[in-house]
Amino acid sequence: MSSRAWLSLAITAALWGASYLFIKVALDDGVSEGVIIDLRVVLGALILVPVAIRAGAVAPLLARRGWVLLLALVQVIAPFGLITFGENHVPSALAGILVGSSPLFIALLAARLDPEERARGWGLVGILLGMVGVVLLFGVDLSGKADALLGGLMILAAGLCYAAAVLVAKRAFTGVPPVGVAASTMVVSAVAWLPVALLTLPDHVPGANATASLLALGVGGTGVAFWLYYRSIADVGPARAAIVSYVAPAFAVVYGVTLLGERLTAGTIGGLVLILAGSWLAAQGRPPALSRSGPSRSSVPAPARVR
């Protein structure tokens, strides 16, 4: 890949990894979950919709209105809610790692729903490794407190939602410009979360850090990151663009530890390594040294697993 392509992927991973930090800062300032979610998807839509219109994505999306609603539910509405509410009880670094489990869930769901994506050989090893990583995180870093366990399960459920979104997109959106798919889910999600946001408006003006975090989350972590990701798909293909999903959790850990003072435990490190290694094997079906540079088993770009 060119240096420009690598730079684009690095920026995307850095922005997605920072999303958990931005959410945590806003929550700590007393901004409600509904306001955080709705503001980020509105800002993301403002960036993505003009790009989608230029890409000619409106007509094919209108013909798939029902599928758009379903994809919005499993790609944005539900997982954004689960992550944001879950971060009330879970450090941002752990949230980033747990969301990285989505390729494991893709492999598990595909066993029944999509034979083409079914894990075999090394893929099955990857599922086992990833699940050991999840158990390690829950057993070491989330043990002892019921609310922490609940928060961890909510974020893990967000990873399951992202996995379902991949299978929905593959079934219903082949041939549709991916940036248009992303834009449409943002618009639908903004409408869905608006009543919750209006009912939970803050009774104070958010501080400078919270305001900056909200703007960065919506503009950078949602709008710009999605746009860069789908441009990377066009430039280098979906398999190489998927590298972002394996790098973003590491950024989340670095941000959480260095900027929020979150603890870096042996369980955190072990869980990160096992989940990311397992996710890679589950998605690619072979270790990195044996991976080909061509597209993965599915030629359909997976929806961005934004965070």
XYZ file of C-alpha atoms in Angstrom:
307
model
C 0.000 0.000 0.000
C 1.059 3.578 -0.546
C 2.111 5.855 2.301
C -1.110 7.820 1.748
C -3.208 4.690 2.226
C -1.365 3.764 5.418
C -1.797 7.313 6.739
C -5.515 7.236 6.031
C -5.919 3.913 7.846
C -3.859 5.141 10.793
C -5.966 8.293 11.146
C -9.170 6.257 10.970
C -7.971 3.861 13.673
C -6.845 6.757 15.867
C -10.237 8.465 15.535
C -12.238 5.316 16.209
C -10.046 4.400 19.148
C -10.596 7.875 20.599
C -14.396 7.533 20.463
C -14.469 5.734 23.815
C -12.375 8.497 25.390
C -14.731 11.189 24.067
C -17.779 9.323 25.371
C -16.220 8.911 28.816
C -15.313 12.609 29.080
C -18.851 13.664 28.129
C -20.432 11.206 30.582
C -18.206 12.392 33.401
C -19.412 15.962 32.749
C -23.024 14.888 33.222
C -24.093 14.883 29.574
C -26.838 12.300 29.096
C -26.376 9.206 27.007
C -29.183 10.228 24.649
C -27.633 13.628 23.933
C -24.202 12.076 23.323
C -25.558 9.511 20.870
C -27.901 11.809 18.983
C -25.367 14.613 18.656
C -22.696 12.276 17.295
C -24.974 10.745 14.655
C -26.348 14.144 13.614
C -22.826 15.501 13.136
C -21.794 12.318 11.365
C -24.786 12.580 9.028
C -23.954 16.192 8.171
C -20.601 15.008 6.836
C -21.672 11.745 5.197
C -24.948 12.701 3.514
C -23.402 15.162 0.985
C -20.774 12.539 0.096
C -23.492 9.911 -0.360
C -25.505 12.198 -2.627
C -22.471 12.828 -4.824
C -21.904 9.056 -4.971
C -25.423 8.500 -6.334
C -26.477 6.344 -3.389
C -29.900 7.830 -2.683
C -31.997 5.929 -5.248
C -30.750 2.399 -4.410
C -31.178 3.115 -0.696
C -34.781 4.273 -1.133
C -35.464 0.959 -2.849
C -34.175 -0.830 0.265
C -35.977 1.203 2.926
C -36.844 -1.765 5.121
C -33.297 -3.063 5.064
C -31.986 0.423 5.869
C -34.119 0.482 9.019
C -32.877 -2.952 10.082
C -29.249 -2.076 9.401
C -29.567 1.216 11.289
C -30.892 -0.721 14.276
C -28.036 -3.235 14.444
C -25.211 -1.001 13.183
C -25.883 2.272 15.016
C -29.026 2.607 17.160
C -28.487 -0.417 19.396
C -24.665 -0.617 19.577
C -24.138 3.113 20.112
C -26.636 2.924 22.957
C -25.070 -0.179 24.482
C -21.565 1.277 24.316
C -22.520 4.677 25.700
C -24.601 3.330 28.584
C -22.033 0.600 29.227
C -19.235 3.127 29.589
C -20.906 4.390 32.750
C -19.486 1.269 34.389
C -16.512 0.202 32.235
C -13.219 2.019 31.528
C -12.881 3.367 27.997
C -9.892 1.101 27.286
C -11.845 -2.045 28.103
C -14.780 -0.813 26.030
C -12.512 -0.520 23.003
C -11.146 -4.033 23.520
C -14.560 -5.658 23.994
C -15.986 -4.065 20.850
C -13.034 -5.589 19.005
C -14.695 -8.968 19.544
C -17.153 -8.424 16.676
C -15.235 -10.628 14.159
C -15.619 -13.495 16.628
C -19.383 -13.015 16.624
C -19.414 -12.833 12.826
C -17.827 -16.268 12.726
C -20.287 -17.642 15.292
C -23.358 -16.202 13.542
C -22.115 -17.339 10.148
C -22.035 -20.927 11.359
C -25.846 -20.881 11.086
C -26.631 -17.961 8.789
C -23.900 -17.693 6.136
C -21.959 -20.812 5.117
C -19.596 -18.705 2.975
C -18.311 -16.935 6.094
C -18.256 -20.070 8.269
C -15.052 -20.455 10.287
C -12.854 -23.461 9.593
C -9.383 -24.545 10.657
C -7.483 -21.513 11.937
C -10.758 -19.605 12.116
C -12.022 -21.997 14.793
C -8.750 -21.530 16.687
C -9.324 -17.781 16.489
C -12.807 -18.071 17.987
C -11.403 -20.077 20.897
C -8.567 -17.599 21.505
C -10.915 -14.637 21.375
C -13.360 -16.173 23.805
C -10.510 -16.916 26.220
C -9.588 -13.231 25.971
C -13.152 -12.184 26.793
C -13.256 -14.535 29.782
C -9.910 -13.149 30.963
C -11.196 -9.567 30.859
C -14.380 -10.440 32.705
C -12.554 -12.593 35.227
C -9.736 -10.162 36.017
C -10.728 -6.599 35.148
C -14.522 -6.748 35.532
C -14.907 -9.132 38.443
C -16.288 -8.183 41.823
C -18.847 -5.516 40.841
C -22.258 -6.245 39.354
C -22.456 -2.906 37.540
C -19.048 -3.469 35.921
C -20.139 -6.904 34.717
C -23.365 -5.429 33.360
C -21.461 -2.679 31.558
C -19.070 -5.214 30.066
C -21.942 -7.386 28.851
C -23.621 -4.380 27.261
C -20.489 -3.507 25.312
C -19.970 -7.128 24.340
C -23.551 -7.099 23.046
C -22.599 -4.096 20.907
C -19.943 -6.267 19.276
C -22.663 -8.833 18.540
C -24.774 -6.092 16.928
C -21.878 -5.047 14.686
C -21.467 -8.672 13.638
C -25.148 -8.900 12.704
C -24.769 -5.661 10.740
C -22.059 -7.233 8.581
C -24.355 -10.102 7.582
C -27.298 -7.757 6.929
C -25.154 -5.499 4.741
C -23.831 -8.453 2.780
C -27.324 -9.745 2.114
C -29.086 -6.502 1.206
C -26.612 -3.827 0.113
C -24.367 -5.426 -2.490
C -23.624 -2.847 -5.187
C -24.739 0.156 -3.096
C -22.010 2.746 -2.424
C -20.933 1.927 1.154
C -20.709 5.589 2.177
C -24.384 5.893 1.258
C -25.241 2.964 3.501
C -23.381 4.633 6.362
C -25.087 7.984 5.743
C -28.552 6.446 5.685
C -28.028 4.638 8.985
C -26.875 7.883 10.577
C -29.985 9.731 9.429
C -32.329 7.018 10.683
C -30.460 6.794 13.993
C -30.567 10.556 14.508
C -34.354 10.457 14.234
C -34.603 7.414 16.514
C -32.487 8.906 19.309
C -33.894 12.453 19.076
C -36.790 11.926 21.557
C -34.394 10.469 24.135
C -32.015 13.388 23.667
C -34.793 15.978 24.050
C -36.057 14.317 27.233
C -32.595 14.229 28.801
C -31.164 17.627 27.917
C -28.528 18.674 30.479
C -29.459 21.253 33.091
C -26.069 22.906 32.716
C -23.809 24.040 29.921
C -21.225 21.306 29.310
C -17.655 22.266 30.128
C -15.031 22.992 27.528
C -13.591 19.466 27.632
C -16.998 17.835 27.261
C -18.007 20.171 24.442
C -14.774 19.520 22.572
C -15.191 15.782 23.109
C -18.737 15.805 21.742
C -17.663 17.729 18.647
C -14.671 15.454 18.119
C -16.843 12.354 18.603
C -19.414 13.439 16.035
C -17.241 15.158 13.448
C -14.047 13.127 13.803
C -14.905 9.775 15.359
C -18.107 9.333 13.360
C -18.260 11.493 10.227
C -14.625 11.842 9.156
C -13.645 8.337 10.313
C -16.485 6.746 8.319
C -15.586 8.792 5.243
C -11.888 7.858 5.474
C -12.754 4.198 6.021
C -14.923 3.943 2.941
C -12.386 5.873 0.870
C -9.813 3.284 2.015
C -12.128 0.489 0.851
C -12.193 2.089 -2.594
C -8.412 2.628 -2.621
C -7.019 -0.614 -1.168
C -9.968 -3.014 -0.915
C -12.085 -4.234 2.012
C -9.567 -6.775 3.347
C -6.772 -4.260 3.818
C -9.156 -1.566 5.051
C -10.298 -3.993 7.776
C -6.869 -3.566 9.405
C -8.449 -0.566 11.122
C -10.627 -2.842 13.248
C -7.545 -4.509 14.737
C -5.619 -1.315 15.443
C -8.378 0.885 16.919
C -8.632 -1.069 20.233
C -4.920 -0.505 20.854
C -5.466 3.234 20.411
C -8.363 3.033 22.879
C -6.072 1.473 25.486
C -3.339 4.079 24.957
C -5.817 6.965 25.245
C -7.502 5.550 28.322
C -4.252 4.897 30.175
C -2.392 8.091 29.230
C -5.207 10.655 29.157
C -7.742 9.320 31.655
C -5.393 7.560 34.050
C -7.081 4.175 33.635
C -5.225 1.142 34.984
C -3.261 -1.035 32.615
C -3.432 -4.515 34.106
C -2.084 -7.851 32.993
C -5.680 -8.850 32.286
C -6.129 -5.842 29.998
C -2.983 -6.655 28.027
C -3.760 -10.366 27.839
C -7.371 -9.786 26.844
C -6.345 -7.289 24.158
C -3.813 -9.664 22.616
C -6.094 -12.703 22.712
C -9.184 -10.924 21.375
C -7.355 -9.188 18.534
C -5.397 -12.312 17.588
C -8.550 -14.395 17.740
C -10.511 -11.833 15.729
C -7.828 -11.801 13.040
C -7.833 -15.583 12.745
C -11.625 -15.761 12.792
C -11.911 -13.145 10.039
C -8.958 -14.124 7.838
C -8.871 -17.883 8.428
C -5.060 -17.975 8.694
C -2.209 -16.402 10.688
C -0.879 -13.038 9.395
C 2.263 -14.652 7.937
C 0.087 -16.892 5.765
C -2.500 -14.268 4.796
C -2.810 -13.264 1.190
C -3.059 -9.612 0.263
C -6.244 -10.110 -1.736
C -9.811 -9.766 -0.499
C -11.119 -11.891 2.332
C -13.778 -14.557 1.918
C -16.515 -11.973 1.524
C -16.053 -9.409 -1.229
C -18.694 -7.154 0.276
C -17.255 -4.374 2.448
C -18.314 -4.864 6.026
C -20.027 -1.918 7.697
C -17.603 0.126 9.733
C -17.707 -1.007 13.338
C -17.734 2.417 14.830
C -17.543 2.821 18.266
